[in-house]
Short mmCIF file of N, CA and C in Angstrom, two decimals:
data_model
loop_
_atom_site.label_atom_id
_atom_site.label_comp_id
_atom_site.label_asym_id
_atom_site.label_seq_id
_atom_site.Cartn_x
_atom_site.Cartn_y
_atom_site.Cartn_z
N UNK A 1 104.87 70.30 59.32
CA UNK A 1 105.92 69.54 58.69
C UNK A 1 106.49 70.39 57.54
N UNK A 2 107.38 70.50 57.43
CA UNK A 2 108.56 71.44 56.62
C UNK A 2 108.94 70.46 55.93
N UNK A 3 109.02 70.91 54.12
CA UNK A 3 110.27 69.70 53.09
C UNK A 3 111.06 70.48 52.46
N UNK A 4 111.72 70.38 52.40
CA UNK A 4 112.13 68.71 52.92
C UNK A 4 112.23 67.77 53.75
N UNK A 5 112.13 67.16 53.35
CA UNK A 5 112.33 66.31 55.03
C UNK A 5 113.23 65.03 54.91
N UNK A 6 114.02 65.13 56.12
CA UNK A 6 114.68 63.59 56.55
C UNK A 6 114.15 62.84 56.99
N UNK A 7 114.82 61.56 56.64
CA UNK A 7 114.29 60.51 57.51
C UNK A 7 113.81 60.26 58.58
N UNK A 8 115.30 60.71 59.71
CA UNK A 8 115.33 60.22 60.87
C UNK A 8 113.95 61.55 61.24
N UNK A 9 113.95 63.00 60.94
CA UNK A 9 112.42 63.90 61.20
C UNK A 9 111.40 63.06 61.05
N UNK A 10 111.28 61.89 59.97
CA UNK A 10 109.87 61.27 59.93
C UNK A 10 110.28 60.34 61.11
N UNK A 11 111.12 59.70 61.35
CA UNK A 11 110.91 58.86 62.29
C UNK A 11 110.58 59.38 63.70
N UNK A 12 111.20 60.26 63.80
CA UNK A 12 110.81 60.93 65.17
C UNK A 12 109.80 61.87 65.06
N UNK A 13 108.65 61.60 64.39
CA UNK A 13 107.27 62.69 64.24
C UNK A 13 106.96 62.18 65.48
N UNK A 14 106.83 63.49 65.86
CA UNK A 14 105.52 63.42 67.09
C UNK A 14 104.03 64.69 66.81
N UNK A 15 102.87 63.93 66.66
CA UNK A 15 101.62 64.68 66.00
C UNK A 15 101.48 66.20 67.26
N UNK A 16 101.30 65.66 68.43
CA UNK A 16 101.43 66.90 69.36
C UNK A 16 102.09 67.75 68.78
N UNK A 17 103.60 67.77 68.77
CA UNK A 17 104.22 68.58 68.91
C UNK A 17 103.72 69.33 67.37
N UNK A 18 103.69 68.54 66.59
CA UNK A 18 103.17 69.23 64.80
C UNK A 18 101.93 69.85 65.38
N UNK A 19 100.87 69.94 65.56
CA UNK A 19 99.78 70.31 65.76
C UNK A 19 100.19 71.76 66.21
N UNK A 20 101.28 71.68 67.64
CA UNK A 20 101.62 72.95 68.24
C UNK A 20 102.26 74.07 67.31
N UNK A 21 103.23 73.48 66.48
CA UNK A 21 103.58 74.22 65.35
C UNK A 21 102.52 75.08 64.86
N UNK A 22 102.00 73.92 63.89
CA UNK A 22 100.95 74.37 63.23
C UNK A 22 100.08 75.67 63.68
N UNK A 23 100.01 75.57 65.02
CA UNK A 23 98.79 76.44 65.61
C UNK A 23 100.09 77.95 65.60
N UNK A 24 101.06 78.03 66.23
CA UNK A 24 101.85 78.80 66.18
C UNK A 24 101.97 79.61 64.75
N UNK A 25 102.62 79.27 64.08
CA UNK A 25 102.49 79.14 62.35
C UNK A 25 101.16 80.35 62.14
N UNK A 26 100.21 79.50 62.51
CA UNK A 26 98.75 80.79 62.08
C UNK A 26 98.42 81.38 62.64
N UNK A 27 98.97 81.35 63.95
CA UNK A 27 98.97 82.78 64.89
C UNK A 27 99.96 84.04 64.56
N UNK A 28 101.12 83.57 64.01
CA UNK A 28 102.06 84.40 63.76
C UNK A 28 101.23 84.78 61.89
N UNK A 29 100.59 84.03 61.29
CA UNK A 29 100.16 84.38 60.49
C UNK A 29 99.25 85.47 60.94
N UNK A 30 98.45 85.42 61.48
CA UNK A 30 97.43 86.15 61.85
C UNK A 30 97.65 87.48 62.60
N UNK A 31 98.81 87.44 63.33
CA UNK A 31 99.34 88.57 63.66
C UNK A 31 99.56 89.70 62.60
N UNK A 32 100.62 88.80 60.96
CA UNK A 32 100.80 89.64 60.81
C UNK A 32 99.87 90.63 60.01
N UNK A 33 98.89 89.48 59.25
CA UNK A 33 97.79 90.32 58.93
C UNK A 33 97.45 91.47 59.67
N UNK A 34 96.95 91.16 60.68
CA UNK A 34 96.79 92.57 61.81
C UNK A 34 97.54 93.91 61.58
N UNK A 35 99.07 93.19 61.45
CA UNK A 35 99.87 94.39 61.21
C UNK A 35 99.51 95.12 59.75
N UNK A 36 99.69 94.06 58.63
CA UNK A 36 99.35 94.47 58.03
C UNK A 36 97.88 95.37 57.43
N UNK A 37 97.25 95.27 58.47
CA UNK A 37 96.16 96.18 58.50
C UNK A 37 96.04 97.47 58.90
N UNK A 38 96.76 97.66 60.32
CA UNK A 38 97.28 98.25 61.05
C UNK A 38 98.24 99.43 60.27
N UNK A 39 99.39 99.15 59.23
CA UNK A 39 100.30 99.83 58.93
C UNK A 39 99.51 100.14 57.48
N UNK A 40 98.81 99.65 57.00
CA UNK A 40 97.73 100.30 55.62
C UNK A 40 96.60 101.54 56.21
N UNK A 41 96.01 101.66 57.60
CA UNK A 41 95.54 102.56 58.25
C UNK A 41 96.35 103.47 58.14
N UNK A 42 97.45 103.51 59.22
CA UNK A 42 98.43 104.37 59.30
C UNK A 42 98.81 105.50 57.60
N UNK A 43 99.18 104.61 56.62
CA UNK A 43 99.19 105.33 55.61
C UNK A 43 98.47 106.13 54.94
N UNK A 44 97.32 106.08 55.21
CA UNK A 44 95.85 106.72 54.87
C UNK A 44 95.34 107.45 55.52
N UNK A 45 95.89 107.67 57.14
CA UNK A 45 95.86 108.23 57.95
C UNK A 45 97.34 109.11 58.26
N UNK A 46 98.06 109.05 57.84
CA UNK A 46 99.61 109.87 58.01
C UNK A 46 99.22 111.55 57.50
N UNK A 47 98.50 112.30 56.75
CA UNK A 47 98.67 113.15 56.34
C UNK A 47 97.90 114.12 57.09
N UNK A 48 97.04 113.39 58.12
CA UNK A 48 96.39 114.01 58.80
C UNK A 48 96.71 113.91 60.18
N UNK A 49 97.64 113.20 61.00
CA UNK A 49 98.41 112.91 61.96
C UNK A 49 99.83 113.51 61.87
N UNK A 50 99.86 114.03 60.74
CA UNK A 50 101.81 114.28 60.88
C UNK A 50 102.59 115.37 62.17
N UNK A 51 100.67 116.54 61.99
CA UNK A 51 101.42 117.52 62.94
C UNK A 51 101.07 117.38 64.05
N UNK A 52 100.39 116.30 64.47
CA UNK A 52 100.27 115.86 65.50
C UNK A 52 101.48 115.11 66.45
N UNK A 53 102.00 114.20 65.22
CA UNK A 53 102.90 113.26 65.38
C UNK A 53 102.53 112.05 66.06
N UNK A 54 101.39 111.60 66.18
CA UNK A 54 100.59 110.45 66.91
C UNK A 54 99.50 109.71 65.81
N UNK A 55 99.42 108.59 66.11
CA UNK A 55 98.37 108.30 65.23
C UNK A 55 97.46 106.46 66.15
N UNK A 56 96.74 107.33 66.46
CA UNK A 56 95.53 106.14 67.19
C UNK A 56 94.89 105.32 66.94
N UNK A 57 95.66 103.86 66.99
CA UNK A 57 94.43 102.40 65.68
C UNK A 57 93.51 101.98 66.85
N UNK A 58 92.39 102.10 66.62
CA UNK A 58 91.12 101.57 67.27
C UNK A 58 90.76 100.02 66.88
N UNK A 59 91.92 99.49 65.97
CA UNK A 59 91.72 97.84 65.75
C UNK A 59 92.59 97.02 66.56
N UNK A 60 92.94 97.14 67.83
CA UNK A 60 93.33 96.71 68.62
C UNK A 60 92.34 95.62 69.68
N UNK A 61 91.28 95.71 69.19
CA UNK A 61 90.36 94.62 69.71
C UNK A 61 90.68 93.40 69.09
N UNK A 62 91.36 93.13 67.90
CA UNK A 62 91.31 92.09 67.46
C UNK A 62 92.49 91.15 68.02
N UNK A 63 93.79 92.08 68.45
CA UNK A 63 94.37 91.08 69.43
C UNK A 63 94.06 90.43 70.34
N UNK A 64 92.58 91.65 70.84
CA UNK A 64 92.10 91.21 72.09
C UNK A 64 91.28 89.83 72.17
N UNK A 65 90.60 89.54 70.97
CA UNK A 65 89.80 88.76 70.63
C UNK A 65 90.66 87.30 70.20
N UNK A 66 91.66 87.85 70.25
CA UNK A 66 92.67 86.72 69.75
C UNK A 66 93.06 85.91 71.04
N UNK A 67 93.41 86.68 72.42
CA UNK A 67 93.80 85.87 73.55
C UNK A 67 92.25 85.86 74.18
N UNK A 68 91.25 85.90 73.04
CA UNK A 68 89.69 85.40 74.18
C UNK A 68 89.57 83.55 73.53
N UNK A 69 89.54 83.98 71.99
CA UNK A 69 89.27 82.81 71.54
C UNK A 69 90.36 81.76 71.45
N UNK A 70 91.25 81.58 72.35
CA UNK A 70 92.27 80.48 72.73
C UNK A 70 91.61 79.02 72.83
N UNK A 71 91.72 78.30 72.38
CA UNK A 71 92.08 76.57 72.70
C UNK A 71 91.70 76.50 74.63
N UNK A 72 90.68 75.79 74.91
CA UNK A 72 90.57 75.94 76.23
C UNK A 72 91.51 74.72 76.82
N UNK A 73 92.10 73.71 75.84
CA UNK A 73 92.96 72.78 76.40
C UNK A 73 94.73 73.01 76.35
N UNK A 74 95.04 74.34 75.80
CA UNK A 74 96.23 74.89 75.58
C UNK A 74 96.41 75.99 76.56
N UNK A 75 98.13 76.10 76.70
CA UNK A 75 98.39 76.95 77.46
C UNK A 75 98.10 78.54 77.24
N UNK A 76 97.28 79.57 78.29
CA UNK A 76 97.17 80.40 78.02
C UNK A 76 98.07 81.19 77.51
N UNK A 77 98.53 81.98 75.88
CA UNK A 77 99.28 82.86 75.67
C UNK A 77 99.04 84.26 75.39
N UNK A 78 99.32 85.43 75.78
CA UNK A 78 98.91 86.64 75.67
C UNK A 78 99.74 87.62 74.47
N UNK A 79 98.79 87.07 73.38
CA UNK A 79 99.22 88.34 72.33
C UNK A 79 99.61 89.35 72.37
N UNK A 80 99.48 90.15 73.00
CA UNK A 80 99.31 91.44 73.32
C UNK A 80 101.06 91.98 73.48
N UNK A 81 101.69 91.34 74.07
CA UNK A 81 102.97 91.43 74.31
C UNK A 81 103.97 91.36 72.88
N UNK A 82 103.67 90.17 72.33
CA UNK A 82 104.04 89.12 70.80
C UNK A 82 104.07 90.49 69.80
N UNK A 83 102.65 90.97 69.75
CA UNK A 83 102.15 92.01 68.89
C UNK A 83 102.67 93.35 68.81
N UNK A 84 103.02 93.79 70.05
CA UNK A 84 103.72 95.03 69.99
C UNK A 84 105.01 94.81 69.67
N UNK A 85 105.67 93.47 69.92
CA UNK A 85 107.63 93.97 69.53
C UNK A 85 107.19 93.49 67.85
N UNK A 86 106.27 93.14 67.60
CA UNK A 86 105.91 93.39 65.67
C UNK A 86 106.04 94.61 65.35
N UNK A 87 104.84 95.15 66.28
CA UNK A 87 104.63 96.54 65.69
C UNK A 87 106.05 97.44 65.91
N UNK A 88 106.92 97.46 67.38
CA UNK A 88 108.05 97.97 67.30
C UNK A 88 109.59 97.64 66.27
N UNK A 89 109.37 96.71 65.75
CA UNK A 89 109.96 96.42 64.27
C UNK A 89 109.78 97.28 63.04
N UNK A 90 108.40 97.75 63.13
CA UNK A 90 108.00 98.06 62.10
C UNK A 90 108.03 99.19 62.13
N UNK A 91 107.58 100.29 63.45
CA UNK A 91 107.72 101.68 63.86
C UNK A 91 109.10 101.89 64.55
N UNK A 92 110.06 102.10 64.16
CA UNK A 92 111.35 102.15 64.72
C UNK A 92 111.39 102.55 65.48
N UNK A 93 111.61 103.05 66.70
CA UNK A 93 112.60 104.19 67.54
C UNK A 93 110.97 105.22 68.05
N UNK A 94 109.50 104.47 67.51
CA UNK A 94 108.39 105.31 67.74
C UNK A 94 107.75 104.95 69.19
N UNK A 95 107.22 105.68 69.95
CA UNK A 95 106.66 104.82 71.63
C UNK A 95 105.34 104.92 71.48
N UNK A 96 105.26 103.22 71.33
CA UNK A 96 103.88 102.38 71.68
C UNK A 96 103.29 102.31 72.81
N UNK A 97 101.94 103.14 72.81
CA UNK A 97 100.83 103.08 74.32
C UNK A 97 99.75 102.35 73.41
N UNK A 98 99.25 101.32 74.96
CA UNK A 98 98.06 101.03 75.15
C UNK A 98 97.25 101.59 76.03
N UNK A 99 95.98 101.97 76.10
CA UNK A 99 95.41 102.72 76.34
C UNK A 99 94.96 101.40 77.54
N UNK A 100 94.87 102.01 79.19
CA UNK A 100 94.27 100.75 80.14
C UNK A 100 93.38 99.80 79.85
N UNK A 101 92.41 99.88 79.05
CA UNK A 101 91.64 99.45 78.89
C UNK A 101 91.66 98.23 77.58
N UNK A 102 92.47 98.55 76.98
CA UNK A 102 93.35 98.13 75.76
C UNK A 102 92.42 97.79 74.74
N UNK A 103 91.96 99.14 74.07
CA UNK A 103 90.33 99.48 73.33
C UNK A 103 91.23 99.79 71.75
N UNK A 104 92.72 100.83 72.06
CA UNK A 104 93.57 101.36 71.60
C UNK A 104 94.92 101.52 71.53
N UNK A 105 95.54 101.85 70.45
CA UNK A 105 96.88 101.43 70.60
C UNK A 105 97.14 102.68 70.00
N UNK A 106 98.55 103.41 70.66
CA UNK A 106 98.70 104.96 69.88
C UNK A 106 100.41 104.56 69.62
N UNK A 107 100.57 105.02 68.35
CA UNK A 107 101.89 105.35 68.24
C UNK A 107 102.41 107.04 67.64
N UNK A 108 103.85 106.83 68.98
CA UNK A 108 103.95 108.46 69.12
C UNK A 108 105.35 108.51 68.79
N UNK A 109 105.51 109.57 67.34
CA UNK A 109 106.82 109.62 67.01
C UNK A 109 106.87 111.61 67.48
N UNK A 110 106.79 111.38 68.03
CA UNK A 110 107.14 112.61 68.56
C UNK A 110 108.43 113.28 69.26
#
């Protein structure tokens, strides 16, 4: 629930649909933490990747762990997809691999 709020919004609450929000809301929260974890690596790691031009986050399990521990009464959604056009926001014009196994995530500004 967002406020302000109108009337006729309270009259037409429906708890489902708030709940679904809600859960959305802290997934996208939680994403971006990730990122934000993700792009604080990267910085600490840039000086030693530059002449490489690649740089490999091994915290890519935690998306993974994210579409394990789903709601078993909700529709299955796969992070994994959500997470990368974040990360491609954030790495401009850089090409994002997952590694098959999806252990790793490399970004290559090369």
């Amino acid at each position: 629930m967002k406020f302000p709020i109108t009337r006729e919004s309270l009259q037409a609450f429906d708890n489902a649909k708030e709940q679904e929000e809600l859960k959305e809301e802290e997934t996208q929260k939680r994403l971006t933490l990730i990122l934000d974890g993700l792009c604080k690596e990267f910085k600490h790691a840039m000086p030693s990747n530059s002449k490489e031009k690649k740089f490999v986050w091994r915290g890519f399990n935690n998306i993974t762990i994210m579409n394990y521990h789903q709601d078993r009464n909700s529709a299955k959604k796969d992070y994994i997809p959500i997470f990368i056009d974040k990360v491609k926001e954030v790495f401009i014009g850089c090409d994002i691999i997952i590694d098959p196994l999806k252990t790793y995530l490399i970004i290559d500004w090369s």
